[in-house]
Amino acid sequence: MSDTATHLGSGKVRELYAFDDDKLLLVASDRISTFDVVLPTEIPDKGRVLTGLSAFWFRQTSGLVPNHLLALRSDGRSTECRRLEMLPIECVVRGYLAGSGWKDYVATGEVCGHRLPAGLVESDQLPEPIFTPATKAQTGHDENIDRAAAADLVGEERYDEVERLSLALYRTVSERAAALGIVLADTKLEFGLDDDGRLVLADEAFTPDSSRFWPADEYAPGGPQPSFDKQFVRDWCLGTGWDRTAPGPALPPDVVDGTRERYREAFELLTGIPFSRYVGDPEIVL
Ligand code: PZK
């Protein structure tokens, strides 16, 4: 079927194809980005790790909300998905204060209209998880928006529904991650509507590319936290004196191998499944 597929678009590290009118093929490459720049060196297995994790979480959360996953292909990096009408907002849930949430808090004391306690420090846990939607920027960075701006884009009722579902999904996955020694600091979810107007979870879910995973044993609020998966890469790239503009530096073999191992470790820790078994039979995560 992929020989008749039409290329619909490219993400930084993924490709999207259409086939069969109502089906899409989402393919995760082994490309890696850091500081928003795709590096010239690939991380073997990264695409399979992200695809397997996402499929695992779709299955684990299928009782909370239907999702777009139809089939996982034997290459372990391609998923067949239902074609949906995507909502024009990114559904972000934050349990901790990082990234643009931290920046907004420092500037205004609020994130997306949520007034937060005074005196929080970077990476602090929030009193409770908050829903912080963002616009989907075609180029550049997504912009955080408040409830009113998001409801203008999707409607009040739909807003309430995606807020409730996003929080329920975050709670479910963050509790499981916490029990495994991993902090799920925040996550970005995307929803679409099926032909009957029902909400469906789409895109990728609870992968290291769509979420911040922090090792719990190194968690120390008061500054940025090391990333579970990309810290080696970030540290090595900055150590070269790189100015964070494209093109990024090529990675040496030890950084590639260490990063590859971190991705495989994240897969095994979160799913409890040996990565080698996934490679032999991807459907094992379903
Ligand atoms: C959809 N993207 C993001 C862009 C990628 C991914 N089930 C769906 N139905 C319709 N559209 C999409 C999806 C999903 N998922 C996802 N854009 C549209 C995107 C570029 C490359 F891999």
Short mmCIF file of C-alpha atoms and ligand atoms in Angstrom, two decimals:
data_model
loop_
_atom_site.label_atom_id
_atom_site.label_comp_id
_atom_site.label_asym_id
_atom_site.label_seq_id
_atom_site.Cartn_x
_atom_site.Cartn_y
_atom_site.Cartn_z
CA MET A 1 0.00 0.00 0.00
CA SER A 2 2.81 2.47 0.74
CA ASP A 3 3.76 2.42 -2.97
CA THR A 4 0.45 4.19 -3.64
CA ALA A 5 0.75 6.52 -0.66
CA THR A 6 0.85 10.29 -1.03
CA HIS A 7 3.27 12.21 1.11
CA LEU A 8 1.19 14.65 3.17
CA GLY A 9 3.81 16.29 5.29
CA SER A 10 7.03 16.15 7.24
CA GLY A 11 7.56 16.85 10.89
CA LYS A 12 11.10 17.47 12.13
CA VAL A 13 11.62 13.74 12.67
CA ARG A 14 8.47 12.09 11.23
CA GLU A 15 6.70 11.66 7.92
CA LEU A 16 3.00 11.47 7.20
CA TYR A 17 1.46 9.67 4.19
CA ALA A 18 -2.13 9.16 3.04
CA PHE A 19 -3.42 5.89 1.64
CA ASP A 20 -6.91 4.39 1.22
CA ASP A 21 -8.64 7.83 1.50
CA ASP A 22 -9.42 7.48 5.19
CA LYS A 23 -6.11 6.07 6.43
CA LEU A 24 -2.75 7.61 7.20
CA LEU A 25 0.70 6.15 7.66
CA LEU A 26 2.79 7.82 10.35
CA VAL A 27 6.49 6.94 10.06
CA ALA A 28 8.98 7.78 12.81
CA SER A 29 12.54 8.24 11.56
CA ASP A 30 15.72 7.87 13.61
CA ARG A 31 16.41 11.59 13.29
CA ILE A 32 16.91 13.54 16.50
CA SER A 33 16.47 17.23 17.16
CA THR A 34 17.93 19.30 19.94
CA PHE A 35 17.40 23.01 20.59
CA ASP A 36 14.94 22.79 17.66
CA VAL A 37 17.63 21.75 15.18
CA VAL A 38 17.63 18.32 13.50
CA LEU A 39 21.13 16.88 13.79
CA PRO A 40 22.96 15.30 10.82
CA THR A 41 23.47 12.02 12.73
CA GLU A 42 20.70 9.49 13.36
CA ILE A 43 20.10 7.48 16.56
CA PRO A 44 19.43 3.84 15.54
CA ASP A 45 16.20 2.45 17.04
CA LYS A 46 14.87 5.89 18.07
CA GLY A 47 11.95 5.73 15.61
CA ARG A 48 11.01 2.23 16.75
CA VAL A 49 11.24 3.20 20.43
CA LEU A 50 8.94 6.18 19.96
CA THR A 51 6.48 4.24 17.81
CA GLY A 52 6.39 1.34 20.27
CA LEU A 53 5.94 3.61 23.29
CA SER A 54 3.17 5.57 21.63
CA ALA A 55 1.34 2.37 20.59
CA PHE A 56 1.78 0.99 24.12
CA TRP A 57 0.18 4.09 25.67
CA PHE A 58 -2.62 4.15 23.10
CA ARG A 59 -3.46 0.60 24.17
CA GLN A 60 -3.10 1.34 27.89
CA THR A 61 -5.39 4.38 27.69
CA SER A 62 -7.95 3.02 25.21
CA GLY A 63 -10.48 2.70 28.03
CA LEU A 64 -10.27 6.46 28.66
CA VAL A 65 -10.52 7.68 25.07
CA PRO A 66 -10.55 6.09 21.59
CA ASN A 67 -7.38 6.68 19.54
CA HIS A 68 -6.40 6.78 15.88
CA LEU A 69 -4.19 3.67 15.90
CA LEU A 70 -5.36 0.99 13.44
CA ALA A 71 -2.24 -1.14 12.99
CA LEU A 72 1.42 -1.29 13.88
CA ARG A 73 3.55 -2.40 10.92
CA SER A 74 6.22 -5.08 11.22
CA ASP A 75 9.05 -2.52 10.75
CA GLY A 76 8.15 -1.22 14.22
CA ARG A 77 8.35 2.43 13.11
CA SER A 78 5.18 2.81 11.01
CA THR A 79 1.61 3.01 12.25
CA GLU A 80 -1.58 2.96 10.22
CA CYS A 81 -4.00 5.54 11.60
CA ARG A 82 -7.54 6.74 11.10
CA ARG A 83 -7.66 9.99 9.18
CA LEU A 84 -9.34 12.62 11.36
CA GLU A 85 -10.25 16.26 11.31
CA MET A 86 -7.59 17.57 13.68
CA LEU A 87 -8.44 20.15 16.34
CA PRO A 88 -6.44 23.38 15.84
CA ILE A 89 -4.95 23.34 19.37
CA GLU A 90 -2.16 21.47 21.10
CA CYS A 91 -3.44 19.96 24.35
CA VAL A 92 -0.66 20.35 26.91
CA VAL A 93 -0.84 19.15 30.50
CA ARG A 94 1.76 20.32 33.02
CA GLY A 95 2.36 18.75 36.40
CA TYR A 96 5.69 20.59 36.82
CA LEU A 97 6.94 24.03 35.90
CA ALA A 98 9.28 23.73 32.88
CA GLY A 99 9.87 25.17 29.42
CA SER A 100 7.41 27.82 28.27
CA GLY A 101 5.28 27.24 31.39
CA TRP A 102 8.17 28.35 33.58
CA LYS A 103 8.91 31.33 31.28
CA ASP A 104 5.27 32.48 31.40
CA TYR A 105 5.13 32.06 35.19
CA VAL A 106 8.26 34.18 35.69
CA ALA A 107 6.84 36.89 33.42
CA THR A 108 3.23 36.97 34.70
CA GLY A 109 2.68 34.61 37.65
CA GLU A 110 0.27 32.69 35.39
CA VAL A 111 0.32 29.96 32.76
CA CYS A 112 -2.51 30.05 30.20
CA GLY A 113 -4.73 31.93 32.67
CA HIS A 114 -3.99 29.60 35.59
CA ARG A 115 -2.85 31.81 38.47
CA LEU A 116 -0.13 29.88 40.33
CA PRO A 117 1.20 30.25 43.89
CA ALA A 118 3.95 32.85 44.37
CA GLY A 119 7.52 31.71 44.96
CA LEU A 120 7.63 28.63 42.75
CA VAL A 121 11.04 27.72 41.36
CA GLU A 122 11.91 26.19 37.99
CA SER A 123 10.85 22.51 37.72
CA ASP A 124 8.68 22.69 40.88
CA GLN A 125 5.72 20.36 41.03
CA LEU A 126 2.42 22.25 40.65
CA PRO A 127 -0.29 21.98 43.34
CA GLU A 128 -2.22 20.02 40.74
CA PRO A 129 -1.77 19.32 37.01
CA ILE A 130 -3.04 22.11 34.73
CA PHE A 131 -4.31 22.10 31.15
CA THR A 132 -2.34 24.66 29.13
CA PRO A 133 -3.40 24.67 25.47
CA ALA A 134 -1.31 26.19 22.70
CA THR A 135 -1.86 27.23 19.11
CA LYS A 136 -0.32 25.12 16.34
CA ALA A 137 2.25 27.38 14.75
CA GLN A 138 3.07 26.41 11.14
CA THR A 139 6.56 27.82 11.60
CA GLY A 140 8.31 28.83 14.78
CA HIS A 141 6.95 28.13 18.23
CA ASP A 142 3.48 27.27 19.47
CA GLU A 143 1.93 30.05 21.51
CA ASN A 144 0.34 29.33 24.90
CA ILE A 145 -3.27 30.51 25.04
CA ASP A 146 -5.90 30.81 27.76
CA ARG A 147 -9.26 29.10 28.01
CA ALA A 148 -11.11 31.87 26.14
CA ALA A 149 -8.72 31.86 23.16
CA ALA A 150 -8.77 28.05 22.95
CA ALA A 151 -12.58 27.93 23.26
CA ASP A 152 -12.77 30.42 20.36
CA LEU A 153 -10.89 27.86 18.25
CA VAL A 154 -12.72 24.65 19.24
CA GLY A 155 -15.89 25.73 21.08
CA GLU A 156 -16.65 25.74 24.83
CA GLU A 157 -18.04 22.22 24.97
CA ARG A 158 -15.17 20.70 23.04
CA TYR A 159 -12.71 22.64 25.19
CA ASP A 160 -14.19 21.18 28.37
CA GLU A 161 -14.03 17.70 26.87
CA VAL A 162 -10.37 17.88 25.78
CA GLU A 163 -9.38 19.46 29.09
CA ARG A 164 -11.05 16.69 31.09
CA LEU A 165 -9.62 13.92 28.88
CA SER A 166 -6.12 15.41 28.74
CA LEU A 167 -5.98 15.67 32.54
CA ALA A 168 -7.28 12.10 32.94
CA LEU A 169 -4.66 10.80 30.47
CA TYR A 170 -1.86 12.71 32.21
CA ARG A 171 -2.90 11.40 35.62
CA THR A 172 -3.01 7.81 34.40
CA VAL A 173 0.38 7.86 32.68
CA SER A 174 2.17 10.04 35.26
CA GLU A 175 1.09 7.71 38.08
CA ARG A 176 2.46 4.72 36.23
CA ALA A 177 5.70 6.55 35.38
CA ALA A 178 6.09 7.72 39.00
CA ALA A 179 5.82 4.12 40.23
CA LEU A 180 8.74 3.32 37.88
CA GLY A 181 10.95 6.18 39.08
CA ILE A 182 10.20 8.53 36.21
CA VAL A 183 8.65 11.99 36.48
CA LEU A 184 6.30 12.87 33.64
CA ALA A 185 6.75 16.64 33.91
CA ASP A 186 4.41 17.56 31.07
CA THR A 187 2.98 16.22 27.86
CA LYS A 188 1.50 17.40 24.57
CA LEU A 189 -1.53 15.61 23.18
CA GLU A 190 -3.40 16.06 19.91
CA PHE A 191 -7.00 15.18 19.26
CA GLY A 192 -9.10 14.89 16.13
CA LEU A 193 -12.73 14.23 15.30
CA ASP A 194 -14.02 11.17 13.48
CA ASP A 195 -16.86 11.24 10.92
CA ASP A 196 -19.41 11.11 13.74
CA GLY A 197 -17.86 14.12 15.51
CA ARG A 198 -16.39 11.98 18.29
CA LEU A 199 -13.12 12.94 19.90
CA VAL A 200 -10.15 10.66 19.11
CA LEU A 201 -6.61 10.80 20.52
CA ALA A 202 -4.13 11.12 17.61
CA ASP A 203 -0.51 11.87 16.72
CA GLU A 204 2.03 10.34 19.14
CA ALA A 205 1.32 10.04 22.85
CA PHE A 206 3.62 9.96 25.88
CA THR A 207 6.85 9.62 23.94
CA PRO A 208 10.06 11.43 24.94
CA ASP A 209 9.54 13.70 21.88
CA SER A 210 6.08 14.82 23.06
CA SER A 211 6.70 14.80 26.83
CA ARG A 212 9.32 15.70 29.40
CA PHE A 213 10.48 12.58 31.23
CA TRP A 214 12.88 13.16 34.14
CA PRO A 215 14.68 10.52 36.20
CA ALA A 216 13.03 10.81 39.65
CA ASP A 217 16.23 10.05 41.56
CA GLU A 218 17.94 13.14 40.11
CA TYR A 219 14.92 15.44 40.48
CA ALA A 220 16.02 18.72 42.10
CA PRO A 221 13.78 21.75 41.60
CA GLY A 222 15.44 25.16 41.34
CA GLY A 223 16.79 24.78 37.81
CA PRO A 224 16.31 22.85 34.57
CA GLN A 225 16.26 19.04 34.92
CA PRO A 226 18.34 16.63 32.82
CA SER A 227 16.26 15.06 30.07
CA PHE A 228 15.89 11.27 30.35
CA ASP A 229 16.74 10.76 26.69
CA LYS A 230 18.52 13.77 25.19
CA GLN A 231 20.84 15.03 27.92
CA PHE A 232 23.98 13.35 26.48
CA VAL A 233 23.26 14.91 23.12
CA ARG A 234 22.57 18.38 24.50
CA ASP A 235 25.65 18.41 26.72
CA TRP A 236 27.92 17.11 23.98
CA CYS A 237 26.58 19.57 21.37
CA LEU A 238 27.00 22.58 23.67
CA GLY A 239 30.48 21.34 24.66
CA THR A 240 31.57 21.78 21.03
CA GLY A 241 30.80 25.51 21.28
CA TRP A 242 27.83 25.10 18.92
CA ASP A 243 25.69 28.28 18.75
CA ARG A 244 22.37 26.37 18.50
CA THR A 245 21.78 27.37 14.87
CA ALA A 246 21.49 24.92 11.94
CA PRO A 247 23.30 22.84 10.95
CA GLY A 248 24.02 21.10 14.24
CA PRO A 249 27.21 19.12 14.81
CA ALA A 250 27.56 15.45 13.76
CA LEU A 251 27.53 13.18 16.81
CA PRO A 252 30.48 10.89 17.64
CA PRO A 253 29.82 7.12 18.02
CA ASP A 254 29.91 7.11 21.84
CA VAL A 255 27.22 9.81 22.04
CA VAL A 256 25.09 7.93 19.47
CA ASP A 257 25.49 4.63 21.37
CA GLY A 258 24.80 6.18 24.79
CA THR A 259 21.69 7.95 23.50
CA ARG A 260 20.45 4.84 21.70
CA GLU A 261 20.80 2.94 24.97
CA ARG A 262 18.84 5.63 26.87
CA TYR A 263 15.95 5.37 24.41
CA ARG A 264 15.90 1.57 24.66
CA GLU A 265 16.06 1.85 28.45
CA ALA A 266 13.11 4.25 28.51
CA PHE A 267 11.10 1.80 26.38
CA GLU A 268 11.90 -1.15 28.64
CA LEU A 269 11.33 0.74 31.88
CA LEU A 270 7.96 2.19 30.84
CA THR A 271 6.56 -0.87 29.05
CA GLY A 272 8.23 -3.67 31.04
CA ILE A 273 8.92 -5.34 27.65
CA PRO A 274 12.47 -6.11 26.40
CA PHE A 275 13.11 -3.95 23.34
CA SER A 276 14.45 -6.99 21.44
CA ARG A 277 11.05 -8.62 21.79
CA TYR A 278 9.39 -5.50 20.34
CA VAL A 279 11.75 -5.60 17.35
CA GLY A 280 10.87 -9.27 16.74
CA ASP A 281 7.13 -8.66 17.06
CA PRO A 282 5.98 -5.02 17.42
CA GLU A 283 2.39 -5.99 18.18
CA ILE A 284 3.58 -7.23 21.56
CA VAL A 285 2.90 -3.71 22.93
CA LEU A 286 -0.78 -3.85 21.97
C1 PZK B 1 -2.14 14.79 11.31
N1 PZK B 1 -0.20 15.72 11.81
C2 PZK B 1 1.09 16.02 12.42
C3 PZK B 1 2.73 16.39 10.56
C4 PZK B 1 3.84 13.92 10.91
C5 PZK B 1 2.80 14.34 11.71
N2 PZK B 1 -4.96 10.88 12.51
C6 PZK B 1 -4.71 12.03 11.82
N3 PZK B 1 -5.62 12.47 10.94
C7 PZK B 1 -5.38 13.58 10.22
N4 PZK B 1 -4.27 14.30 10.36
C8 PZK B 1 -3.31 13.93 11.22
C9 PZK B 1 -3.51 12.76 11.99
C10 PZK B 1 -2.54 12.30 12.94
N5 PZK B 1 -1.74 11.96 13.68
C11 PZK B 1 -1.01 14.71 12.11
N6 PZK B 1 -0.70 16.45 10.85
C12 PZK B 1 -1.91 15.89 10.51
C13 PZK B 1 2.23 15.57 11.55
C14 PZK B 1 3.80 15.97 9.77
C15 PZK B 1 4.38 14.73 9.95
F1 PZK B 1 4.37 12.72 11.06
#
